[in-house]
Short mmCIF file of C-alpha atoms in Angstrom, two decimals:
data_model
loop_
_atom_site.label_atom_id
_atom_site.label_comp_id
_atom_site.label_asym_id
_atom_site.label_seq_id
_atom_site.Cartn_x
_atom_site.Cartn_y
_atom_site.Cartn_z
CA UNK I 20 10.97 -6.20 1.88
CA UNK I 21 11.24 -10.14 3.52
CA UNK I 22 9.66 -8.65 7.08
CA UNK I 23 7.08 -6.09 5.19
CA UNK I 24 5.75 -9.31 3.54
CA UNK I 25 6.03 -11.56 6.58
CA UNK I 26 3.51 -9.20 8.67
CA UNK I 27 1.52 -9.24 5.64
CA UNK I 28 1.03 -12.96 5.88
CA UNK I 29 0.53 -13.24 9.54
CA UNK I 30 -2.14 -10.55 9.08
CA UNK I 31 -3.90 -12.37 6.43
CA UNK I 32 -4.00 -15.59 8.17
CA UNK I 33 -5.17 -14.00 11.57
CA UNK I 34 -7.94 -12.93 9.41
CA UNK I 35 -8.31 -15.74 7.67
CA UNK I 36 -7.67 -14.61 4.39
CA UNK I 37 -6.53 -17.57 3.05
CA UNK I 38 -6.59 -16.90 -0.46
CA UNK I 39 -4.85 -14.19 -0.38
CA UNK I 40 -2.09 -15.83 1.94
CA UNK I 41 -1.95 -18.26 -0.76
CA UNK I 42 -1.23 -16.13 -3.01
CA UNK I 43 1.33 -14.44 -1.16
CA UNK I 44 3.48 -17.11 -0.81
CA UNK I 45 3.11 -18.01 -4.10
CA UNK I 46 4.95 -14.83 -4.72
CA UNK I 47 7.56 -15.47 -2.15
CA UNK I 48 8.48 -18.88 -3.21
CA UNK I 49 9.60 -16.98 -6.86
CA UNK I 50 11.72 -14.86 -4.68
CA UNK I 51 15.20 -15.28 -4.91
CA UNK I 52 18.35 -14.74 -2.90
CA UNK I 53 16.64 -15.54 0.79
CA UNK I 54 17.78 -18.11 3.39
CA UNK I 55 16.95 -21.88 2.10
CA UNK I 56 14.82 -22.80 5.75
CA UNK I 57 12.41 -19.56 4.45
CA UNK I 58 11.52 -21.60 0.86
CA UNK I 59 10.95 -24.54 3.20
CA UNK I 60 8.63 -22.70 5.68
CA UNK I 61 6.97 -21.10 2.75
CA UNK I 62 6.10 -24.33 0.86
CA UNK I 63 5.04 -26.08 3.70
CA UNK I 64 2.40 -23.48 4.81
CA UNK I 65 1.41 -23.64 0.92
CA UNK I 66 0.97 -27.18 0.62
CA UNK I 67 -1.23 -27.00 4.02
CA UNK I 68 -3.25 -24.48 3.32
CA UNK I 69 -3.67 -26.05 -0.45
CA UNK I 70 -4.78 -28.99 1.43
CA UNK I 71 -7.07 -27.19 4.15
CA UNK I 72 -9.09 -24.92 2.20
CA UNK I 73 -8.79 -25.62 -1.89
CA UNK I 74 -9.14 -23.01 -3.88
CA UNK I 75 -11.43 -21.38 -0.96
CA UNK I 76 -14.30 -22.80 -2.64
CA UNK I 77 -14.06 -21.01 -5.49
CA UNK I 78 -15.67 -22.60 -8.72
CA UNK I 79 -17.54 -25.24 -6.87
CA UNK I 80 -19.80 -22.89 -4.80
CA UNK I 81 -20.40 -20.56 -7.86
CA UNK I 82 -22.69 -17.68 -7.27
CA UNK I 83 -23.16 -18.82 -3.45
CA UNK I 84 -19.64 -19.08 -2.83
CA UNK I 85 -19.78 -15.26 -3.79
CA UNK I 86 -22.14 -14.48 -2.28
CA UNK I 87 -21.25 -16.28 1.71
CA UNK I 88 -17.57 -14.23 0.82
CA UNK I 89 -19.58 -10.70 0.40
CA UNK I 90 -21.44 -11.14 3.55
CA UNK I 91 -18.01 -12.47 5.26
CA UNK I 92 -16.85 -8.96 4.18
CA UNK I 93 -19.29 -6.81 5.14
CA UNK I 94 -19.41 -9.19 8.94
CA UNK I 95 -15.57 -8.50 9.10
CA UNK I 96 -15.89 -4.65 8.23
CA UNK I 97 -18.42 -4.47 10.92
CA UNK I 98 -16.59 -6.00 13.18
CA UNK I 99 -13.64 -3.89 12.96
CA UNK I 100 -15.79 -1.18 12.79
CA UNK I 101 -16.99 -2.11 16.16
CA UNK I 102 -13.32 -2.36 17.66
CA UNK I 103 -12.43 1.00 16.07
CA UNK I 104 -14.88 2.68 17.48
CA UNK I 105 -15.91 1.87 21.11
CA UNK I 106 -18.89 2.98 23.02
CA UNK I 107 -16.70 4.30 25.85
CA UNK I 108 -15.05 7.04 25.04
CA UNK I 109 -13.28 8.96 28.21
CA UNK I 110 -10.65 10.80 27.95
CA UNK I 111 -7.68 8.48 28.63
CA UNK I 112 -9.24 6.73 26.06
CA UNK I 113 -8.30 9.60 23.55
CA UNK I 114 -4.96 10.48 24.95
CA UNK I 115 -3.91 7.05 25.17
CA UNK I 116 -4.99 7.00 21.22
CA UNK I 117 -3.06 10.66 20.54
CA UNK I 118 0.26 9.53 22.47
CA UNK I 119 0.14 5.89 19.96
CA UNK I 120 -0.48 7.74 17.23
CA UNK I 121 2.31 10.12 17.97
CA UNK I 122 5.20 8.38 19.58
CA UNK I 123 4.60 4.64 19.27
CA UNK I 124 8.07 3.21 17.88
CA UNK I 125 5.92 1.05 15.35
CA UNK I 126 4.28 2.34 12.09
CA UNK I 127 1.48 -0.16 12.20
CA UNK I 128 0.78 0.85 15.82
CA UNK I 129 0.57 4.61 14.70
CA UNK I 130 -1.89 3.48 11.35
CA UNK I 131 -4.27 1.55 13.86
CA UNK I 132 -4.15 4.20 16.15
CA UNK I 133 -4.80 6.72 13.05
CA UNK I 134 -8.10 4.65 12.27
CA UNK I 135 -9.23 4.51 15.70
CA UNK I 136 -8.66 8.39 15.67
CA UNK I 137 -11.60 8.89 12.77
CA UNK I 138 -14.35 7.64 14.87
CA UNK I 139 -13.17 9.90 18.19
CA UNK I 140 -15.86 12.73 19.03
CA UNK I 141 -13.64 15.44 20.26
CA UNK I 142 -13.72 19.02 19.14
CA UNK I 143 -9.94 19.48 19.17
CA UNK I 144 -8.56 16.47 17.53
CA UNK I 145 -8.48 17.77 13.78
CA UNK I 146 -6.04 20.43 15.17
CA UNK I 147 -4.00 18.41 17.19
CA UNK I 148 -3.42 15.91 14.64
CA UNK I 149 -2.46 18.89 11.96
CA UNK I 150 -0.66 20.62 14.69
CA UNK I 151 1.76 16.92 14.99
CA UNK I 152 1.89 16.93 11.16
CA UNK I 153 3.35 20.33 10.62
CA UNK I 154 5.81 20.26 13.76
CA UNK I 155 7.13 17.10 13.65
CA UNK I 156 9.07 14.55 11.32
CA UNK I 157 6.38 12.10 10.47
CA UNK I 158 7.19 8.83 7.88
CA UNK I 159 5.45 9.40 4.74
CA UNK I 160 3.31 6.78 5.10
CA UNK I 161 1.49 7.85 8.73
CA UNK I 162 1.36 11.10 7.09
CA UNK I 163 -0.74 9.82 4.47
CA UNK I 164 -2.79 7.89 6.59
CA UNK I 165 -3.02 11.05 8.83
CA UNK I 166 -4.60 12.84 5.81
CA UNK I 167 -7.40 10.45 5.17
CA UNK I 168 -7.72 10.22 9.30
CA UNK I 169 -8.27 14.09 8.67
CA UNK I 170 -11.05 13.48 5.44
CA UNK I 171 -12.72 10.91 7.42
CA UNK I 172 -13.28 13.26 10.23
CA UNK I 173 -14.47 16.12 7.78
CA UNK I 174 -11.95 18.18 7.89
CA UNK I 175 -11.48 20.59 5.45
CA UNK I 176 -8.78 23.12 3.94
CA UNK I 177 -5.44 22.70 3.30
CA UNK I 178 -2.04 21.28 4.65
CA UNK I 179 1.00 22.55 3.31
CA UNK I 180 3.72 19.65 4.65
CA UNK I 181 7.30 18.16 3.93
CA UNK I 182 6.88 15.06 1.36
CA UNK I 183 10.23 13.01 0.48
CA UNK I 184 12.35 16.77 1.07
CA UNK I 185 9.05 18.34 -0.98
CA UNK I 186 6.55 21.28 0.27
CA UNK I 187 3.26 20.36 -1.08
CA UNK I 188 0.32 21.74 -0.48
CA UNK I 189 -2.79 19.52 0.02
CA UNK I 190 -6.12 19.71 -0.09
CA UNK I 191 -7.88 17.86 2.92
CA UNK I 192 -10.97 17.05 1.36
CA UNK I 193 -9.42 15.35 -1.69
CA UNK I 194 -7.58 13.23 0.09
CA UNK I 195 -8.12 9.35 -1.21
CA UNK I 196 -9.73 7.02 1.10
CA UNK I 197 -9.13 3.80 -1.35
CA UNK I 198 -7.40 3.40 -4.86
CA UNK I 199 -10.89 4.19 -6.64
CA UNK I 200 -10.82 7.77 -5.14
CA UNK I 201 -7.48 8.29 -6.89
CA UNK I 202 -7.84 9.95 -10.33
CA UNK I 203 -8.17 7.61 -12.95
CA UNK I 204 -5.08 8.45 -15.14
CA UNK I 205 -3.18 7.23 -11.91
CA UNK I 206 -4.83 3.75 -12.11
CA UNK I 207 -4.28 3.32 -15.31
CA UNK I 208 -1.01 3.16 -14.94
CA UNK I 209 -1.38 -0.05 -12.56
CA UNK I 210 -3.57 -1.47 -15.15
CA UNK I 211 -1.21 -1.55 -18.13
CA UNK I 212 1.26 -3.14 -15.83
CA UNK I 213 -1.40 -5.71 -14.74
CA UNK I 214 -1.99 -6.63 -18.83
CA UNK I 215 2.08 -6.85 -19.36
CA UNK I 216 2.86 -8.70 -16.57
CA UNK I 217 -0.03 -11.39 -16.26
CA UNK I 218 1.72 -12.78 -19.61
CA UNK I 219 4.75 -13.95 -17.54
CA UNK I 220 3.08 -14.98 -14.53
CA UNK I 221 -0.45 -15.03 -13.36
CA UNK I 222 0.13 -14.36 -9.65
CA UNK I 223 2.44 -10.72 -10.65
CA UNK I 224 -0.86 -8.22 -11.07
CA UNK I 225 -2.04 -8.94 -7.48
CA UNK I 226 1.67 -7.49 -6.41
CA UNK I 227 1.78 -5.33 -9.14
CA UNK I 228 -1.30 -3.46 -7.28
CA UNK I 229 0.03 -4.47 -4.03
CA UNK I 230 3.13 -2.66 -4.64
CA UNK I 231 1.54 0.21 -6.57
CA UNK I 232 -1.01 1.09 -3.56
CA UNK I 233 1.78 1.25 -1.37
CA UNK I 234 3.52 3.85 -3.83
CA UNK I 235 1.07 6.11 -3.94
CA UNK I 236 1.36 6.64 -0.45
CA UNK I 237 4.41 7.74 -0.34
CA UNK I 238 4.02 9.82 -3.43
CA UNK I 239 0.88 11.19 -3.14
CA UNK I 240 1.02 15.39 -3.45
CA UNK I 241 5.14 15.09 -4.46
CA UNK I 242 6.20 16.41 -8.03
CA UNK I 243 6.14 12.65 -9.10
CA UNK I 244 2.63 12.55 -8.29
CA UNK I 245 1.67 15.29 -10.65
CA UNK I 246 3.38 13.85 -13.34
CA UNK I 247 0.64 10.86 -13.09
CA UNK I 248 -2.13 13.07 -13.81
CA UNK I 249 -0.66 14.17 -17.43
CA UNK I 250 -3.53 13.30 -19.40
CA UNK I 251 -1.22 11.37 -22.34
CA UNK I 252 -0.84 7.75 -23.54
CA UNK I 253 2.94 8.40 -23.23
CA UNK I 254 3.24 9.36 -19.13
CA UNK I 255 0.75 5.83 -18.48
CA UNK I 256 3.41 3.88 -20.41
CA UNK I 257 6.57 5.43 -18.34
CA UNK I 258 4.85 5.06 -15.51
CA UNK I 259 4.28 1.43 -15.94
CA UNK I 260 7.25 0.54 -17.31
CA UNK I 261 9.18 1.94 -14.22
CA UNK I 262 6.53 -0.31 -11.93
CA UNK I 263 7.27 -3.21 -13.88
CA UNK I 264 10.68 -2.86 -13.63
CA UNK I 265 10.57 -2.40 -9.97
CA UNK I 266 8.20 -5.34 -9.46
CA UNK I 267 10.59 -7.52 -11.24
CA UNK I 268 13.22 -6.48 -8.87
CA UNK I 269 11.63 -7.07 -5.88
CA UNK I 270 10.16 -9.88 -7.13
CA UNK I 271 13.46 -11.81 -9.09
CA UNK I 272 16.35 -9.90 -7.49
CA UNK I 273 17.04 -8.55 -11.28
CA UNK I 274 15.24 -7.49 -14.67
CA UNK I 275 16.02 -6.40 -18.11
CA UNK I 276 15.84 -2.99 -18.54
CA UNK I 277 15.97 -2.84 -22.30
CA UNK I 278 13.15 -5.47 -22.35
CA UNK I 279 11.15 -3.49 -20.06
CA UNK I 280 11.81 -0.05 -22.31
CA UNK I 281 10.44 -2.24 -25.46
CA UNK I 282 7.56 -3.42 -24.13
CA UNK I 283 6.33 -0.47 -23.00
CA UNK I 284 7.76 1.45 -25.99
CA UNK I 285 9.64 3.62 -24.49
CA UNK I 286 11.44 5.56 -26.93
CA UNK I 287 14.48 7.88 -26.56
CA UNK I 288 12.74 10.76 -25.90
CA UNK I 289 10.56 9.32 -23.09
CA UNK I 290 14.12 8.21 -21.82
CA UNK I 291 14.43 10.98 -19.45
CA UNK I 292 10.90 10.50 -17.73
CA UNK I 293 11.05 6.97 -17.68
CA UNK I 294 14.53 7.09 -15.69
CA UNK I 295 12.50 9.70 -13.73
CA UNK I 296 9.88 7.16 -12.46
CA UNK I 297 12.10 5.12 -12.05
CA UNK I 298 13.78 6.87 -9.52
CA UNK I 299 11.00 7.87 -7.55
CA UNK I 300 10.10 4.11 -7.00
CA UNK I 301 13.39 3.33 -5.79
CA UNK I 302 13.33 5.90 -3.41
CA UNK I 303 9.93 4.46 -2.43
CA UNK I 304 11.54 1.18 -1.75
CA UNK I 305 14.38 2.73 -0.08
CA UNK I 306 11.78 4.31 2.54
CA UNK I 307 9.69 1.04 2.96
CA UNK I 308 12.98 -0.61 4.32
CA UNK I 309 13.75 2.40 6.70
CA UNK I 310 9.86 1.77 7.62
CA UNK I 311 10.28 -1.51 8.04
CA UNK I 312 13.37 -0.93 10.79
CA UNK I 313 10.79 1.72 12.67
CA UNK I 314 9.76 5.02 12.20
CA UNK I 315 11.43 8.29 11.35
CA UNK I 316 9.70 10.28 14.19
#
């Protein structure tokens, strides 16, 4: 998880997302078990950044400050827009975008070449990326980000792929483009974490999410999936209990299980589906890790 969250960092400070860095290292310096020189880095950048841009402005620029950040948004999203999608688009431009998306050794290569694949005008491209999803062994992850390549582009119908040693069948046009097009039983979930967890520590709901998002990616259209959408008080407290508990261990290194099962009143007979969720998330952290050493295709 130490080099998932490193890119994450460098990203955010390449695009001068400060706050956000901020509070990312926040959350690394209450990580535990890592090399001594990594705390030291870590605090250092904090105490800089602290130092360079307080607080980002925030509570002495008030409604302006909002304001300015919304229109810094909506610059930056037409700016990479702009990169995405290029005026000039020849054909070695497209197969030099196919072959990243397909072969390129790194996952984040394959997502930006994914994104870049929405905006391409070409007749043939919904089938060839469908064709590379149901022949070959792609990483969850790129498959999910394959899907909503395929929604963005219009595509319609249905996929039936292999998800974590699943067949699922998937509808193309229901695919979600952002964690408000998920149904809302499966944010809910991620919500009554958020509540639980902001009581120990202010900066956990941000990774809480964080962590969440990434989830779903990997589960999205799998058996574990489906259990989300039970429309019951009882599957939203599993469900969250099992994030917390997996947030805490990526977060402390350990956490109380029987703690966790109180809080979230988890009583014997949601035993079995809480150990359930559980499971599934641990997988999911299992397959970030293999992610994070390169791709399975």
């Amino acid at each position: 998880m130490l080099d998932h969250y490193q890119v994450q960092l460098t990203r955010m400070l390449e695009a001068e997302q400060y706050g956000e860095a901020k509070e990312l290292l926040r959350f690394l310096l209450h990580c535990q078990g890592e090399d001594a020189r990594h705390y030291e880095e870590w605090d250092s950048l904090l105490t800089w950044l602290d130092m360079a841009f307080p607080e980002d402005g925030i509570g002495e620029a008030g409604t302006g400050f909002t304001i300015a950040k919304q229109e810094k948004e909506e610059d930056e999203a037409t700016f990479r827009e702009q990169l995405l999608n290029p005026p000039d688009q020849d054909e070695a431009y497209v197969n030099q975008v196919v072959y990243i998306m397909q072969n390129h050794p790194m996952i984040d290569q394959q997502i930006l070449a994914l994104e870049r694949a929405a905006y391409i005008q070409s007749a043939d491209l919904d089938d060839s990326i469908k064709h590379w999803l149901l022949t070959e062994q792609v990483h969850p992850v790129v498959q999910f980000k394959a899907l909503q390549c395929l929604r963005k582009r219009g595509a319609v119908g249905t996929l039936t792929l292999e998800r974590l040693g699943e067949t699922v069948e998937l509808d193309l046009s229901e695919t979600p483009l952002s964690m408000d097009d998920f149904p809302l039983q499966v944010n809910r979930i991620v919500e009554r974490t958020e509540q639980v967890a902001e009581v120990d520590d202010p900066t956990l709901p941000h990774f809480a999410r964080e962590l969440w998002k990434e989830s779903l990616q990997f589960l999205y259209g799998t058996t574990a999936y489906h259990w989300m959408l039970r429309e019951d008080e009882d599957t939203v407290d599993y469900f969250a209990a099992a994030l917390h508990l997996t947030l805490l261990l990526t977060v402390y290194g350990s956490a109380n299980d029987d703690d966790i099962r109180d809080t979230y009143g988890i009583t014997e007979g949601l035993r079995f589906r809480y150990e359930q969720a559980c499971k599934a998330l641990r997988q999911v952290a299992l397959l970030q890790q293999i992610g994070e050493d390169g791709p399975e295709s």
